[in-house]
Tab-separated table of C-alpha atoms in Angstrom:
chain	number	residue	atom	x	y	z
A	1	UNK	CA	-35.271	-8.514	-0.530
A	2	UNK	CA	-31.471	-8.477	-0.849
A	3	UNK	CA	-29.857	-11.901	-1.171
A	4	UNK	CA	-27.863	-13.007	1.868
A	5	UNK	CA	-25.634	-16.081	1.545
A	6	UNK	CA	-25.733	-18.724	4.256
A	7	UNK	CA	-22.413	-18.617	6.130
A	8	UNK	CA	-22.958	-20.338	9.474
A	9	UNK	CA	-19.256	-20.977	10.150
A	10	UNK	CA	-16.022	-19.002	9.977
A	11	UNK	CA	-12.398	-19.714	9.065
A	12	UNK	CA	-11.349	-22.559	6.822
A	13	UNK	CA	-14.255	-24.713	8.029
A	14	UNK	CA	-16.704	-22.047	6.910
A	15	UNK	CA	-14.900	-21.725	3.592
A	16	UNK	CA	-15.277	-25.464	3.007
A	17	UNK	CA	-19.017	-25.150	3.712
A	18	UNK	CA	-19.307	-22.222	1.293
A	19	UNK	CA	-17.553	-24.105	-1.487
A	20	UNK	CA	-19.711	-27.171	-0.926
A	21	UNK	CA	-22.961	-25.185	-1.108
A	22	UNK	CA	-21.920	-22.439	-3.532
A	23	UNK	CA	-23.663	-23.756	-6.651
A	24	UNK	CA	-26.981	-23.947	-4.792
A	25	UNK	CA	-26.512	-20.563	-3.176
A	26	UNK	CA	-25.608	-18.909	-6.471
A	27	UNK	CA	-28.701	-20.414	-8.069
A	28	UNK	CA	-30.862	-18.914	-5.318
A	29	UNK	CA	-29.320	-15.475	-5.858
A	30	UNK	CA	-29.668	-15.634	-9.622
A	31	UNK	CA	-33.331	-16.598	-9.335
A	32	UNK	CA	-34.106	-13.587	-7.145
A	33	UNK	CA	-36.427	-10.937	-8.646
A	34	UNK	CA	-33.748	-8.236	-8.284
A	35	UNK	CA	-31.197	-10.194	-10.332
A	36	UNK	CA	-33.784	-11.253	-12.888
A	37	UNK	CA	-34.893	-7.651	-13.459
A	38	UNK	CA	-31.302	-6.425	-13.794
A	39	UNK	CA	-30.440	-9.123	-16.303
A	40	UNK	CA	-33.575	-8.494	-18.377
A	41	UNK	CA	-32.851	-4.749	-18.411
A	42	UNK	CA	-29.251	-5.309	-19.516
A	43	UNK	CA	-30.181	-7.748	-22.278
A	44	UNK	CA	-32.882	-5.437	-23.602
A	45	UNK	CA	-30.714	-2.305	-23.833
A	46	UNK	CA	-27.008	-3.081	-24.104
A	47	UNK	CA	-27.124	-3.912	-27.828
A	48	UNK	CA	-28.307	-0.360	-28.581
A	49	UNK	CA	-25.370	1.242	-26.766
A	50	UNK	CA	-22.795	2.431	-29.294
A	51	UNK	CA	-20.747	4.991	-27.341
A	52	UNK	CA	-19.225	5.381	-23.897
A	53	UNK	CA	-21.350	8.494	-23.419
A	54	UNK	CA	-24.532	6.480	-23.928
A	55	UNK	CA	-23.420	3.846	-21.424
A	56	UNK	CA	-22.562	6.259	-18.612
A	57	UNK	CA	-25.840	8.126	-19.210
A	58	UNK	CA	-27.792	5.006	-18.201
A	59	UNK	CA	-26.948	4.551	-14.529
A	60	UNK	CA	-28.511	1.091	-14.273
A	61	UNK	CA	-26.601	-0.246	-17.273
A	62	UNK	CA	-23.448	1.371	-15.927
A	63	UNK	CA	-23.908	-0.200	-12.478
A	64	UNK	CA	-24.337	-3.677	-13.926
A	65	UNK	CA	-21.365	-3.188	-16.244
A	66	UNK	CA	-19.065	-1.902	-13.524
A	67	UNK	CA	-20.138	-4.621	-11.083
A	68	UNK	CA	-19.070	-7.240	-13.631
A	69	UNK	CA	-15.502	-5.988	-13.163
A	70	UNK	CA	-15.601	-5.249	-9.435
A	71	UNK	CA	-15.695	-1.493	-10.087
A	72	UNK	CA	-19.200	-0.719	-8.818
A	73	UNK	CA	-17.856	1.886	-6.375
A	74	UNK	CA	-17.230	4.134	-9.405
A	75	UNK	CA	-20.858	4.244	-10.531
A	76	UNK	CA	-21.127	7.950	-9.744
A	77	UNK	CA	-17.773	8.834	-11.367
A	78	UNK	CA	-19.283	9.066	-14.830
A	79	UNK	CA	-16.763	11.450	-16.418
A	80	UNK	CA	-13.874	9.301	-15.179
A	81	UNK	CA	-15.436	6.081	-16.508
A	82	UNK	CA	-16.281	7.696	-19.844
A	83	UNK	CA	-12.666	8.770	-20.267
A	84	UNK	CA	-11.443	5.241	-19.502
A	85	UNK	CA	-13.831	3.740	-22.045
A	86	UNK	CA	-13.143	6.273	-24.780
A	87	UNK	CA	-9.375	5.922	-24.401
A	88	UNK	CA	-9.482	2.187	-25.018
A	89	UNK	CA	-6.510	-0.089	-24.408
A	90	UNK	CA	-4.711	-0.355	-27.751
A	91	UNK	CA	-2.840	2.910	-27.232
A	92	UNK	CA	-0.012	2.534	-24.730
A	93	UNK	CA	-0.644	5.888	-23.044
A	94	UNK	CA	-4.406	5.499	-22.589
A	95	UNK	CA	-5.838	6.111	-19.123
A	96	UNK	CA	-6.899	2.486	-18.680
A	97	UNK	CA	-3.340	1.330	-19.389
A	98	UNK	CA	-1.791	3.865	-17.018
A	99	UNK	CA	-3.921	3.005	-13.989
A	100	UNK	CA	-2.437	0.572	-11.469
A	101	UNK	CA	-5.728	-1.295	-11.078
A	102	UNK	CA	-5.893	-3.448	-14.218
A	103	UNK	CA	-9.621	-4.052	-13.797
A	104	UNK	CA	-10.097	-0.728	-15.597
A	105	UNK	CA	-8.073	-2.063	-18.490
A	106	UNK	CA	-10.187	-5.214	-18.642
A	107	UNK	CA	-13.367	-3.135	-18.433
A	108	UNK	CA	-12.340	-0.830	-21.281
A	109	UNK	CA	-11.160	-3.721	-23.465
A	110	UNK	CA	-14.394	-5.634	-22.909
A	111	UNK	CA	-16.534	-2.807	-24.312
A	112	UNK	CA	-14.150	-1.701	-27.058
A	113	UNK	CA	-15.504	1.840	-27.408
A	114	UNK	CA	-12.066	3.403	-27.783
A	115	UNK	CA	-10.509	0.610	-29.823
A	116	UNK	CA	-12.960	-0.279	-32.612
A	117	UNK	CA	-15.334	1.546	-34.940
A	118	UNK	CA	-18.043	-0.912	-33.893
A	119	UNK	CA	-18.017	-1.587	-30.124
A	120	UNK	CA	-18.266	-5.071	-28.685
A	121	UNK	CA	-21.720	-4.233	-27.289
A	122	UNK	CA	-23.066	-5.105	-30.751
A	123	UNK	CA	-21.863	-8.702	-30.523
A	124	UNK	CA	-24.622	-11.276	-30.020
A	125	UNK	CA	-22.607	-12.929	-27.227
A	126	UNK	CA	-21.760	-9.709	-25.366
A	127	UNK	CA	-24.696	-9.714	-22.932
A	128	UNK	CA	-24.000	-13.310	-21.890
A	129	UNK	CA	-20.306	-12.505	-21.405
A	130	UNK	CA	-20.896	-9.513	-19.125
A	131	UNK	CA	-23.809	-11.022	-17.209
A	132	UNK	CA	-21.809	-14.152	-16.358
A	133	UNK	CA	-19.232	-11.880	-14.731
A	134	UNK	CA	-21.975	-9.780	-13.125
A	135	UNK	CA	-23.465	-12.863	-11.441
A	136	UNK	CA	-20.094	-14.021	-10.113
A	137	UNK	CA	-19.121	-10.582	-8.795
A	138	UNK	CA	-22.548	-9.971	-7.265
A	139	UNK	CA	-22.273	-13.222	-5.348
A	140	UNK	CA	-18.798	-12.306	-4.132
A	141	UNK	CA	-20.075	-8.917	-2.966
A	142	UNK	CA	-22.897	-10.574	-1.016
A	143	UNK	CA	-20.424	-12.984	0.578
A	144	UNK	CA	-18.033	-10.132	1.367
A	145	UNK	CA	-20.727	-8.239	3.240
A	146	UNK	CA	-20.574	-11.045	5.828
A	147	UNK	CA	-16.979	-12.252	5.496
A	148	UNK	CA	-14.500	-10.241	3.456
A	149	UNK	CA	-11.846	-12.983	3.653
A	150	UNK	CA	-14.152	-15.260	1.683
A	151	UNK	CA	-14.678	-12.561	-0.937
A	152	UNK	CA	-10.924	-12.141	-1.292
A	153	UNK	CA	-10.504	-15.899	-1.667
A	154	UNK	CA	-13.227	-16.161	-4.325
A	155	UNK	CA	-11.596	-13.338	-6.241
A	156	UNK	CA	-8.181	-15.026	-5.981
A	157	UNK	CA	-9.570	-18.306	-7.289
A	158	UNK	CA	-10.738	-16.512	-10.424
A	159	UNK	CA	-7.952	-13.974	-10.993
A	160	UNK	CA	-4.745	-15.769	-10.003
A	161	UNK	CA	-4.974	-18.790	-12.367
A	162	UNK	CA	-5.690	-16.361	-15.221
A	163	UNK	CA	-2.524	-14.386	-14.430
A	164	UNK	CA	-0.548	-17.597	-13.921
A	165	UNK	CA	-1.536	-18.820	-17.378
A	166	UNK	CA	-0.601	-15.638	-19.258
A	167	UNK	CA	2.256	-15.695	-21.782
A	168	UNK	CA	4.440	-13.233	-19.869
A	169	UNK	CA	7.602	-13.631	-17.811
A	170	UNK	CA	7.510	-15.015	-14.280
A	171	UNK	CA	8.693	-11.670	-12.947
A	172	UNK	CA	5.861	-9.901	-14.791
A	173	UNK	CA	3.366	-12.319	-13.226
A	174	UNK	CA	4.575	-11.429	-9.738
A	175	UNK	CA	4.420	-7.720	-10.559
A	176	UNK	CA	0.840	-8.218	-11.767
A	177	UNK	CA	-0.095	-9.905	-8.497
A	178	UNK	CA	1.494	-7.102	-6.495
A	179	UNK	CA	-0.413	-4.531	-8.570
A	180	UNK	CA	-3.756	-6.167	-7.798
A	181	UNK	CA	-4.722	-5.084	-4.262
A	182	UNK	CA	-7.083	-8.009	-3.421
A	183	UNK	CA	-4.613	-10.576	-4.786
A	184	UNK	CA	-1.730	-8.943	-2.966
A	185	UNK	CA	-3.661	-9.197	0.307
A	186	UNK	CA	-4.327	-12.909	-0.175
A	187	UNK	CA	-0.761	-13.682	-1.219
A	188	UNK	CA	0.835	-11.672	1.593
A	189	UNK	CA	-1.343	-13.326	4.222
A	190	UNK	CA	-0.791	-16.825	2.819
A	191	UNK	CA	2.981	-16.309	2.785
A	192	UNK	CA	3.049	-14.857	6.302
A	193	UNK	CA	4.083	-11.360	5.234
A	194	UNK	CA	3.005	-8.293	7.255
A	195	UNK	CA	1.022	-5.398	5.788
A	196	UNK	CA	4.152	-3.229	6.079
A	197	UNK	CA	5.732	-5.492	3.431
A	198	UNK	CA	4.172	-3.256	0.756
A	199	UNK	CA	6.438	-0.381	1.823
A	200	UNK	CA	9.730	-1.994	0.759
A	201	UNK	CA	11.334	-1.792	-2.692
A	202	UNK	CA	9.180	-3.473	-5.370
A	203	UNK	CA	11.977	-5.632	-6.751
A	204	UNK	CA	12.703	-6.811	-3.231
A	205	UNK	CA	9.026	-7.650	-2.738
A	206	UNK	CA	9.132	-9.907	-5.800
A	207	UNK	CA	12.319	-11.579	-4.571
A	208	UNK	CA	10.835	-12.259	-1.129
A	209	UNK	CA	7.562	-13.569	-2.552
A	210	UNK	CA	9.360	-15.936	-4.908
A	211	UNK	CA	11.413	-17.339	-2.027
A	212	UNK	CA	8.382	-17.675	0.262
A	213	UNK	CA	6.325	-19.290	-2.493
A	214	UNK	CA	9.051	-21.852	-3.160
A	215	UNK	CA	9.241	-22.707	0.543
A	216	UNK	CA	5.457	-22.991	0.849
A	217	UNK	CA	4.430	-24.582	-2.452
A	218	UNK	CA	7.592	-26.053	-3.959
A	219	UNK	CA	8.247	-23.539	-6.759
A	220	UNK	CA	9.103	-19.819	-6.999
A	221	UNK	CA	6.954	-19.256	-10.079
A	222	UNK	CA	3.607	-17.575	-10.553
A	223	UNK	CA	2.794	-20.191	-13.206
A	224	UNK	CA	2.383	-22.884	-10.552
A	225	UNK	CA	-1.051	-21.498	-9.659
A	226	UNK	CA	-2.546	-22.904	-12.836
A	227	UNK	CA	-2.430	-26.164	-10.842
A	228	UNK	CA	-5.706	-26.499	-8.870
A	229	UNK	CA	-3.889	-28.318	-6.043
A	230	UNK	CA	-1.410	-25.435	-5.597
A	231	UNK	CA	-4.269	-22.951	-5.749
A	232	UNK	CA	-6.178	-24.875	-3.098
A	233	UNK	CA	-3.075	-24.963	-0.893
A	234	UNK	CA	-2.702	-21.185	-1.229
A	235	UNK	CA	-6.322	-20.536	-0.244
A	236	UNK	CA	-6.047	-22.932	2.707
A	237	UNK	CA	-2.951	-21.146	3.989
A	238	UNK	CA	-4.661	-17.772	3.524
A	239	UNK	CA	-7.678	-18.771	5.625
A	240	UNK	CA	-5.672	-20.480	8.353
A	241	UNK	CA	-3.214	-17.598	8.717
A	242	UNK	CA	-6.047	-15.037	8.624
A	243	UNK	CA	-7.915	-16.935	11.342
A	244	UNK	CA	-4.760	-17.120	13.493
A	245	UNK	CA	-4.250	-13.384	13.045
A	246	UNK	CA	-7.825	-12.655	14.090
A	247	UNK	CA	-7.438	-14.832	17.187
A	248	UNK	CA	-4.221	-13.056	18.129
A	249	UNK	CA	-5.914	-9.668	17.696
A	250	UNK	CA	-8.783	-10.800	19.896
A	251	UNK	CA	-6.314	-11.771	22.634
A	252	UNK	CA	-4.383	-8.502	22.384
A	253	UNK	CA	-3.936	-5.771	25.047
A	254	UNK	CA	-7.657	-5.294	25.640
A	255	UNK	CA	-8.177	-8.995	26.303
A	256	UNK	CA	-5.143	-9.098	28.564
A	257	UNK	CA	-6.431	-6.084	30.542
A	258	UNK	CA	-9.811	-7.785	30.899
A	259	UNK	CA	-8.099	-10.919	32.226
A	260	UNK	CA	-6.264	-8.853	34.864
A	261	UNK	CA	-9.527	-7.184	35.869
A	262	UNK	CA	-11.165	-10.563	36.395
A	263	UNK	CA	-8.307	-11.589	38.663
């Protein structure tokens, strides 16, 4: 039986419930027979995988590996994934480095097939590293099947502080956020920016986001989101603004027409 998280409420209230019960709910998912079998299979076989070709040939190993990086939709794109893995990340022009979605870069770097003579799959800690990410992503996917806003928020809680803490310029941090589609969606919603915002000049997008962030959180920097309080404020704004948007959509032309019909 597929795990289904308990999400009895919606909006920010529902998010608060999810956060309060998340440890227990994650434990239930991880104890499920499906998860236990996947983890046992991964632990038993991943240490014997020495090439990208071997990994993509085992669809179950590939699915678990891709899920750990939020890339499970590519499980049937074996040639594409093999090329990403074999190209590595140490060469500037590699496929993983050229792709806008930096999850591919993280995925390729984690396995090390294209970067080292001995891949990271041979490390004694590798299975634990990937499975920890697999559990987290699997839970997010299950949550997203019921409420995608919660999945986006869980992803932002993990990804944004990591970007904020990187030793790169503040401008580069904002560009990284804009290049990450799920993070962009959370940030745009929290800052009250429309979806059409993505169509304007990229430098202008960064300028607007910095100004909006300073007005909302007190600083124009991406680094501020290493602070748990600022991160919590961002997620709260995201949920509240998303809920307002959903209510406005529900009371749009169709609802107005229905009201006139009732009169």
